[in-house]
CSV table of C-alpha atoms in Angstrom, one decimal:
chain,number,residue,atom,x,y,z
A,26,MET,CA,180.4,50.3,-239.9
A,27,ARG,CA,182.1,52.0,-242.8
A,28,LEU,CA,185.8,52.8,-242.4
A,29,VAL,CA,189.1,53.0,-244.2
A,30,ILE,CA,192.5,51.7,-242.9
A,31,LEU,CA,195.5,53.8,-243.8
A,32,GLY,CA,199.2,53.2,-243.1
A,33,ALA,CA,202.6,53.0,-244.6
A,34,PRO,CA,203.6,50.1,-246.7
A,35,GLY,CA,204.2,47.1,-244.4
A,36,SER,CA,202.3,48.7,-241.5
A,37,GLY,CA,200.0,45.7,-241.4
A,38,LYS,CA,196.8,47.5,-242.5
A,39,GLY,CA,195.9,44.6,-244.9
A,40,THR,CA,196.2,42.0,-242.1
A,41,GLN,CA,194.2,44.1,-239.6
A,42,GLY,CA,191.6,44.8,-242.3
A,43,GLN,CA,191.1,41.1,-242.9
A,44,ARG,CA,190.7,40.4,-239.2
A,45,LEU,CA,188.4,43.3,-238.7
A,46,SER,CA,186.3,42.2,-241.7
A,47,SER,CA,185.8,38.8,-240.1
A,48,PHE,CA,184.9,40.3,-236.7
A,49,LEU,CA,182.4,42.9,-238.0
A,50,LYS,CA,181.1,40.5,-240.8
A,51,VAL,CA,181.6,43.2,-243.5
A,52,PRO,CA,183.6,42.9,-246.7
A,53,GLU,CA,187.2,44.1,-246.8
A,54,ILE,CA,187.9,46.0,-250.0
A,55,SER,CA,191.3,46.4,-251.5
A,56,THR,CA,191.7,48.5,-254.6
A,57,GLY,CA,194.3,46.1,-256.0
A,58,ASP,CA,192.0,43.1,-255.5
A,59,ILE,CA,189.0,44.8,-257.1
A,60,LEU,CA,191.1,46.0,-260.1
A,61,ARG,CA,192.4,42.4,-260.6
A,62,ALA,CA,188.9,41.1,-260.3
A,63,ALA,CA,187.6,43.6,-262.9
A,64,VAL,CA,190.4,42.6,-265.3
A,65,ALA,CA,189.6,38.9,-264.8
A,66,ALA,CA,185.9,39.6,-265.4
A,67,LYS,CA,186.8,41.6,-268.5
A,68,THR,CA,184.4,44.5,-267.6
A,69,PRO,CA,184.8,47.8,-269.5
A,70,LEU,CA,186.8,49.3,-266.6
A,71,GLY,CA,188.7,46.1,-266.2
A,72,ARG,CA,189.8,46.2,-269.9
A,73,ALA,CA,190.8,49.8,-269.5
A,74,ALA,CA,192.8,49.0,-266.4
A,75,LYS,CA,194.5,46.0,-268.1
A,76,THR,CA,195.7,48.3,-270.9
A,77,VAL,CA,197.3,50.7,-268.5
A,78,MET,CA,198.9,48.0,-266.4
A,79,ASP,CA,200.3,46.2,-269.4
A,80,ALA,CA,201.9,49.4,-270.4
A,81,GLY,CA,203.6,49.6,-267.0
A,82,GLN,CA,201.7,52.7,-265.9
A,83,LEU,CA,199.7,53.6,-262.8
A,84,VAL,CA,195.9,53.1,-263.2
A,85,SER,CA,194.2,56.5,-263.1
A,86,ASP,CA,192.0,57.6,-260.2
A,87,GLU,CA,189.0,57.7,-262.6
A,88,ILE,CA,189.3,54.0,-263.3
A,89,VAL,CA,190.0,53.1,-259.6
A,90,LEU,CA,187.0,55.1,-258.4
A,91,GLY,CA,184.8,53.6,-261.2
A,92,VAL,CA,185.7,50.0,-260.1
A,93,LEU,CA,185.2,51.0,-256.4
A,94,ARG,CA,181.8,52.4,-257.2
A,95,GLU,CA,180.8,49.1,-258.8
A,96,ARG,CA,182.0,47.2,-255.8
A,97,LEU,CA,180.3,49.5,-253.2
A,98,GLN,CA,176.9,49.0,-255.0
A,99,GLN,CA,176.9,45.2,-254.3
A,100,ALA,CA,174.6,43.8,-251.7
A,101,ASP,CA,177.2,42.6,-249.2
A,102,VAL,CA,178.3,46.2,-248.4
A,103,ARG,CA,174.9,47.3,-247.1
A,104,LYS,CA,175.9,46.7,-243.5
A,105,GLY,CA,179.3,48.3,-243.9
A,106,PHE,CA,182.7,47.9,-245.5
A,107,ILE,CA,186.5,48.3,-244.8
A,108,ILE,CA,188.6,49.9,-247.5
A,109,ASP,CA,192.3,49.0,-247.3
A,110,GLY,CA,195.0,51.4,-248.5
A,111,PHE,CA,192.8,53.9,-250.2
A,112,PRO,CA,192.8,56.9,-250.6
A,113,ARG,CA,196.5,57.6,-251.0
A,114,ASN,CA,196.3,61.3,-251.7
A,115,SER,CA,194.1,64.3,-251.2
A,116,ALA,CA,192.4,64.1,-254.6
A,117,GLN,CA,191.5,60.5,-254.0
A,118,ALA,CA,190.2,61.3,-250.5
A,119,GLU,CA,188.0,64.1,-251.9
A,120,ALA,CA,186.7,61.9,-254.7
A,121,LEU,CA,186.0,59.1,-252.3
A,122,ASP,CA,184.0,61.4,-249.9
A,123,GLU,CA,182.0,62.6,-252.9
A,124,LEU,CA,181.4,59.0,-254.1
A,125,LEU,CA,180.3,57.8,-250.7
A,126,GLY,CA,178.0,60.8,-250.4
A,127,GLN,CA,176.3,60.0,-253.7
A,128,ILE,CA,175.6,56.4,-252.7
A,129,GLY,CA,174.5,57.4,-249.2
A,130,GLN,CA,177.2,55.6,-247.3
A,131,PRO,CA,179.6,58.2,-245.7
A,132,LEU,CA,182.6,57.1,-243.7
A,133,ASP,CA,182.2,56.5,-240.0
A,134,LEU,CA,185.9,56.1,-239.1
A,135,ALA,CA,189.4,56.3,-240.6
A,136,LEU,CA,192.2,54.3,-238.9
A,137,VAL,CA,195.9,54.9,-239.4
A,138,ILE,CA,198.5,52.4,-238.2
A,139,ASN,CA,201.7,54.1,-237.3
A,140,VAL,CA,204.9,52.0,-237.4
A,141,GLY,CA,208.5,53.1,-237.3
A,142,THR,CA,210.8,52.9,-240.4
A,143,ASP,CA,213.0,50.2,-239.0
A,144,TRP,CA,210.0,48.1,-238.1
A,145,LEU,CA,208.5,48.6,-241.5
A,146,LEU,CA,211.7,47.5,-243.3
A,147,GLN,CA,211.8,44.3,-241.2
A,148,ARG,CA,208.1,43.6,-242.0
A,149,MET,CA,208.3,44.2,-245.7
A,150,VAL,CA,211.6,42.4,-246.4
A,151,GLY,CA,210.4,39.4,-244.4
A,152,ARG,CA,206.9,39.4,-245.9
A,153,ARG,CA,205.8,36.2,-247.7
A,154,THR,CA,202.4,35.6,-249.4
A,155,CYS,CA,200.7,32.3,-250.3
A,156,ARG,CA,200.3,31.9,-254.0
A,157,SER,CA,197.0,29.9,-253.6
A,158,CYS,CA,194.9,31.5,-250.8
A,159,GLY,CA,196.7,34.8,-250.3
A,160,ALA,CA,197.6,34.2,-246.6
A,161,VAL,CA,200.4,36.6,-245.4
A,162,TYR,CA,203.4,35.6,-243.2
A,163,ASN,CA,206.6,37.1,-242.1
A,164,ILE,CA,209.8,35.2,-241.7
A,165,TYR,CA,210.8,37.4,-238.7
A,166,THR,CA,207.6,38.1,-236.8
A,167,ALA,CA,205.1,35.5,-237.9
A,168,PRO,CA,206.8,32.7,-239.8
A,169,PRO,CA,204.9,29.7,-241.2
A,170,LYS,CA,205.3,26.3,-239.5
A,171,LEU,CA,207.1,24.9,-242.6
A,172,ASP,CA,209.4,27.0,-244.7
A,173,GLU,CA,208.0,28.3,-247.9
A,174,SER,CA,204.6,26.5,-247.3
A,175,CYS,CA,201.3,27.9,-246.2
A,176,ASP,CA,199.8,26.6,-243.0
A,177,GLU,CA,196.3,27.0,-244.3
A,178,CYS,CA,196.3,25.3,-247.7
A,179,GLY,CA,199.9,24.0,-248.1
A,180,GLY,CA,200.5,26.3,-251.1
A,181,ARG,CA,203.9,27.8,-251.9
A,182,LEU,CA,204.9,31.2,-250.4
A,183,LYS,CA,206.4,34.0,-252.5
A,184,GLN,CA,208.0,37.3,-251.9
A,185,ARG,CA,206.6,40.4,-253.6
A,186,ALA,CA,209.0,41.9,-256.2
A,187,ASP,CA,208.7,45.4,-254.6
A,188,ASP,CA,209.6,44.1,-251.1
A,189,ASN,CA,213.3,45.2,-251.3
A,190,GLU,CA,215.0,48.0,-249.4
A,191,GLU,CA,215.4,50.3,-252.4
A,192,THR,CA,211.8,50.1,-253.5
A,193,ILE,CA,210.6,50.2,-249.9
A,194,GLY,CA,212.5,53.5,-249.3
A,195,THR,CA,210.9,55.1,-252.3
A,196,ARG,CA,207.4,54.0,-251.3
A,197,LEU,CA,207.8,55.3,-247.8
A,198,ARG,CA,208.9,58.8,-249.1
A,199,ILE,CA,205.8,58.8,-251.4
A,200,TYR,CA,203.6,57.8,-248.5
A,201,GLU,CA,204.9,60.6,-246.3
A,202,THR,CA,204.4,63.3,-248.9
A,203,GLN,CA,201.1,62.2,-250.3
A,204,THR,CA,199.2,60.4,-247.6
A,205,ALA,CA,200.0,62.8,-244.7
A,206,PRO,CA,197.5,65.4,-246.2
A,207,VAL,CA,194.8,62.6,-246.3
A,208,ILE,CA,195.4,62.0,-242.6
A,209,SER,CA,195.1,65.7,-241.9
A,210,ARG,CA,191.8,65.8,-243.9
A,211,TYR,CA,190.2,63.1,-241.8
A,212,GLN,CA,191.5,64.7,-238.6
A,213,GLU,CA,189.8,67.9,-239.5
A,214,GLN,CA,186.6,65.9,-240.1
A,215,GLY,CA,186.9,64.3,-236.7
A,216,ARG,CA,187.1,60.8,-238.1
A,217,MET,CA,190.8,59.9,-237.7
A,218,ARG,CA,192.0,57.6,-235.0
A,219,ALA,CA,195.7,56.5,-234.7
A,220,ILE,CA,196.9,53.1,-233.6
A,221,GLN,CA,200.4,52.1,-232.7
A,222,GLY,CA,201.3,49.2,-235.0
A,223,ALA,CA,204.5,48.1,-233.3
A,224,GLY,CA,203.9,44.7,-231.6
A,225,SER,CA,202.3,41.4,-232.4
A,226,ILE,CA,199.4,41.0,-234.7
A,227,GLU,CA,197.1,40.2,-231.8
A,228,ASP,CA,198.1,43.2,-229.7
A,229,VAL,CA,197.5,45.5,-232.7
A,230,PHE,CA,194.2,43.9,-233.4
A,231,LYS,CA,193.1,44.4,-229.7
A,232,ALA,CA,193.9,48.1,-230.1
A,233,VAL,CA,191.9,48.3,-233.3
A,234,LEU,CA,188.9,46.6,-231.7
A,235,LYS,CA,189.1,49.0,-228.8
A,236,VAL,CA,189.0,52.0,-231.1
A,237,VAL,CA,186.1,50.5,-233.1
A,238,GLU,CA,184.0,49.8,-230.0
A,239,GLU,CA,184.6,53.3,-228.7
A,240,GLU,CA,183.5,54.8,-232.0
A,241,LYS,CA,180.4,52.6,-232.0
A,242,ASN,CA,179.4,53.8,-228.5
A,243,ALA,CA,180.1,57.4,-229.5
A,244,SER,CA,178.0,57.1,-232.6
A,245,LYS,CA,175.1,55.7,-230.5
A,246,THR,CA,175.2,58.6,-228.1
A,247,ALA,CA,175.5,61.0,-231.0
A,248,ASP,CA,172.4,59.3,-232.6
A,249,ARG,CA,170.5,59.7,-229.3
A,250,SER,CA,171.4,63.3,-228.9
A,251,ALA,CA,170.6,64.0,-232.6
A,252,ALA,CA,167.2,62.3,-232.1
A,253,ILE,CA,166.6,64.5,-229.0
A,254,ARG,CA,167.6,67.6,-230.9
A,255,ASN,CA,165.3,66.6,-233.7
A,256,ALA,CA,162.4,66.0,-231.3
A,257,VAL,CA,162.9,69.4,-229.7
A,258,ALA,CA,163.1,71.1,-233.1
A,259,ARG,CA,159.9,69.4,-234.2
A,260,GLN,CA,158.2,70.6,-231.0
A,261,LYS,CA,159.5,74.1,-231.6
A,262,THR,CA,158.2,74.1,-235.2
A,263,LYS,CA,154.8,72.8,-234.0
A,264,ALA,CA,154.7,75.6,-231.4
A,265,GLY,CA,155.7,78.1,-234.0
A,266,GLY,CA,153.0,76.8,-236.3
A,267,THR,CA,150.3,77.1,-233.6
A,268,LYS,CA,151.5,80.7,-232.9
A,269,GLN,CA,151.2,81.5,-236.6
A,270,LEU,CA,147.8,80.0,-236.7
A,271,SER,CA,146.7,82.1,-233.7
A,272,LYS,CA,148.1,85.2,-235.3
A,273,SER,CA,146.3,84.4,-238.6
A,274,THR,CA,143.0,84.2,-236.7
A,275,LYS,CA,143.4,87.8,-235.5
A,276,PRO,CA,141.7,90.5,-237.7
A,277,ALA,CA,144.1,91.7,-240.3
A,278,SER,CA,142.1,94.8,-241.2
A,279,LYS,CA,139.5,97.3,-239.8
A,280,ALA,CA,136.8,95.7,-241.9
A,281,ALA,CA,137.3,92.4,-240.3
A,282,VAL,CA,137.1,94.1,-236.9
A,283,LYS,CA,133.8,95.8,-237.8
A,284,LYS,CA,132.4,92.5,-239.0
A,285,LYS,CA,133.2,90.9,-235.7
A,286,VAL,CA,131.8,93.8,-233.8
A,287,VAL,CA,128.5,93.6,-235.8
A,288,LYS,CA,128.3,89.9,-235.2
A,289,LYS,CA,128.8,90.4,-231.5
A,290,LYS,CA,126.2,93.2,-231.4
A,291,THR,CA,123.6,91.3,-233.4
A,292,ALA,CA,124.0,88.1,-231.3
A,293,PRO,CA,122.5,89.7,-228.1
A,294,LYS,CA,119.7,91.3,-230.2
A,295,LYS,CA,118.6,87.9,-231.3
A,296,LYS,CA,118.5,86.8,-227.7
A,297,VAL,CA,116.5,89.9,-226.7
A,298,ALA,CA,114.0,89.2,-229.5
A,299,THR,CA,113.6,85.7,-228.4
A,300,LYS,CA,113.0,86.9,-224.8
A,301,LYS,CA,110.5,89.4,-226.0
A,302,LYS,CA,108.7,86.7,-227.9
A,303,ILE,CA,108.6,84.5,-224.9
A,304,THR,CA,107.3,87.3,-222.7
A,305,ALA,CA,104.7,88.2,-225.4
A,306,LYS,CA,103.6,84.5,-225.5
A,307,LYS,CA,103.4,84.5,-221.7
A,308,LYS,CA,101.3,87.7,-221.7
A,309,THR,CA,98.9,86.3,-224.4
A,310,VAL,CA,98.5,83.1,-222.4
A,311,ALA,CA,97.8,85.1,-219.3
A,312,LYS,CA,95.3,87.3,-221.1
A,313,LYS,CA,93.5,84.3,-222.4
A,314,ALA,CA,93.4,82.8,-218.9
A,315,VAL,CA,92.0,86.1,-217.5
A,316,LYS,CA,89.4,86.2,-220.3
A,317,LYS,CA,88.3,82.7,-219.5
A,318,LYS,CA,88.0,83.5,-215.9
A,319,THR,CA,85.9,86.6,-216.5
A,320,VAL,CA,83.6,84.8,-218.9
A,321,SER,CA,83.1,82.0,-216.4
A,322,LYS,CA,82.3,84.7,-213.7
A,323,LYS,CA,79.8,86.5,-215.9
A,324,THR,CA,78.0,83.3,-216.7
A,325,ALA,CA,77.8,82.5,-213.1
A,326,ALA,CA,76.5,86.0,-212.3
A,327,VAL,CA,73.8,85.7,-215.1
A,328,LYS,CA,72.6,82.4,-213.7
A,329,LYS,CA,72.1,83.7,-210.2
A,330,PRO,CA,69.5,86.4,-211.1
A,331,ALA,CA,67.6,83.8,-213.1
A,332,ASN,CA,67.4,81.6,-210.1
A,333,LYS,CA,66.3,84.5,-207.9
A,334,LYS,CA,63.4,85.3,-210.3
A,335,ALA,CA,62.3,81.7,-210.3
A,336,ALA,CA,62.4,81.7,-206.5
A,337,SER,CA,60.3,84.9,-206.4
A,338,LYS,CA,57.8,83.5,-208.8
A,339,LYS,CA,57.6,80.4,-206.7
A,340,LYS,CA,57.0,82.6,-203.6
A,341,VAL,CA,54.2,84.6,-205.5
A,342,THR,CA,52.5,81.4,-206.6
A,343,ALA,CA,52.8,80.1,-203.1
A,344,LYS,CA,51.2,83.3,-201.7
A,345,LYS,CA,48.4,83.1,-204.3
A,346,SER,CA,47.7,79.5,-203.5
A,347,ALA,CA,47.6,80.3,-199.7
A,348,ALA,CA,45.2,83.2,-200.3
A,349,LYS,CA,42.9,81.0,-202.4
A,350,SER,CA,42.9,78.4,-199.7
A,351,SER,CA,42.1,81.0,-197.0
A,352,LYS,CA,39.2,82.3,-199.1
A,353,THR,CA,37.8,78.9,-199.6
A,354,LYS,CA,38.0,78.3,-195.9
A,355,THR,CA,36.1,81.5,-195.0
A,356,LYS,CA,33.4,80.7,-197.5
A,357,LYS,CA,33.0,77.2,-196.0
A,358,THR,CA,32.8,78.6,-192.5
A,359,GLY,CA,30.2,81.3,-193.6
A,360,LYS,CA,27.9,78.7,-194.9
A,361,ARG,CA,27.9,76.8,-191.8
């Protein structure tokens, strides 16, 4: 998840950012920390920031955004990040949105921790920070076990120079005038969620986790609905494409219509021709069969008269032989 935590000085946004970073397993990015890291590493932006800070001036937005861009391009922010205390004004918010859009990691959520002025004064005046590990305590609400000693590493605790009532009053007025438009900007985008910061650190953290979980569930449902909308849109585009294809198959001119008509007319003619050929073949076959039958009948008729002549000849010869035999018999009888 990608989010920013906003709040007035002393609202506890740094503490909640660290806890949320451990819970979500994403880095917590503070502009002050990355500027100091850039100065220690002596990068080009770090040297430019050191020159400005040594002169007692505020580091420009251009330098801050340049250092932030370098940090957001590191491998550990691929799963998400938490930006603490930035942006502080509308110009920084607009520049941050542009930067995150360029690197393809837009914000998912903006949290603001609201705390009353009296509570803020108590928090900041009583705030103590470990010189070694950076752990934060408060002598009124979350004191260390041993005075001026860190519970984690035993390092010495210190009070920030700007944690006094006069400086705190000035910082709160600047926050109200400059950061309020940033909150309005994120509200218009539908990303802003407010949390009441009055109470113990644990209670505030539970409220933070509740908001984060709600946002995760909402994003899941939004992703599902977006996937459904995309699927429906793809089906509509496919259906539109098939309609266009069917339209393109229709004849676009009279010539195309004539060609189709000619094709349709010629196709049955071919079939008729083939039928005529088949019938002609059948007729020729039938004629040949008739011819064969007639030839066989004629040959049979020719043979029958030949047989009759032979039979008549045999009868004539038989008569002649009978006559001869009768004559011979009469002669014999006459002699006797």
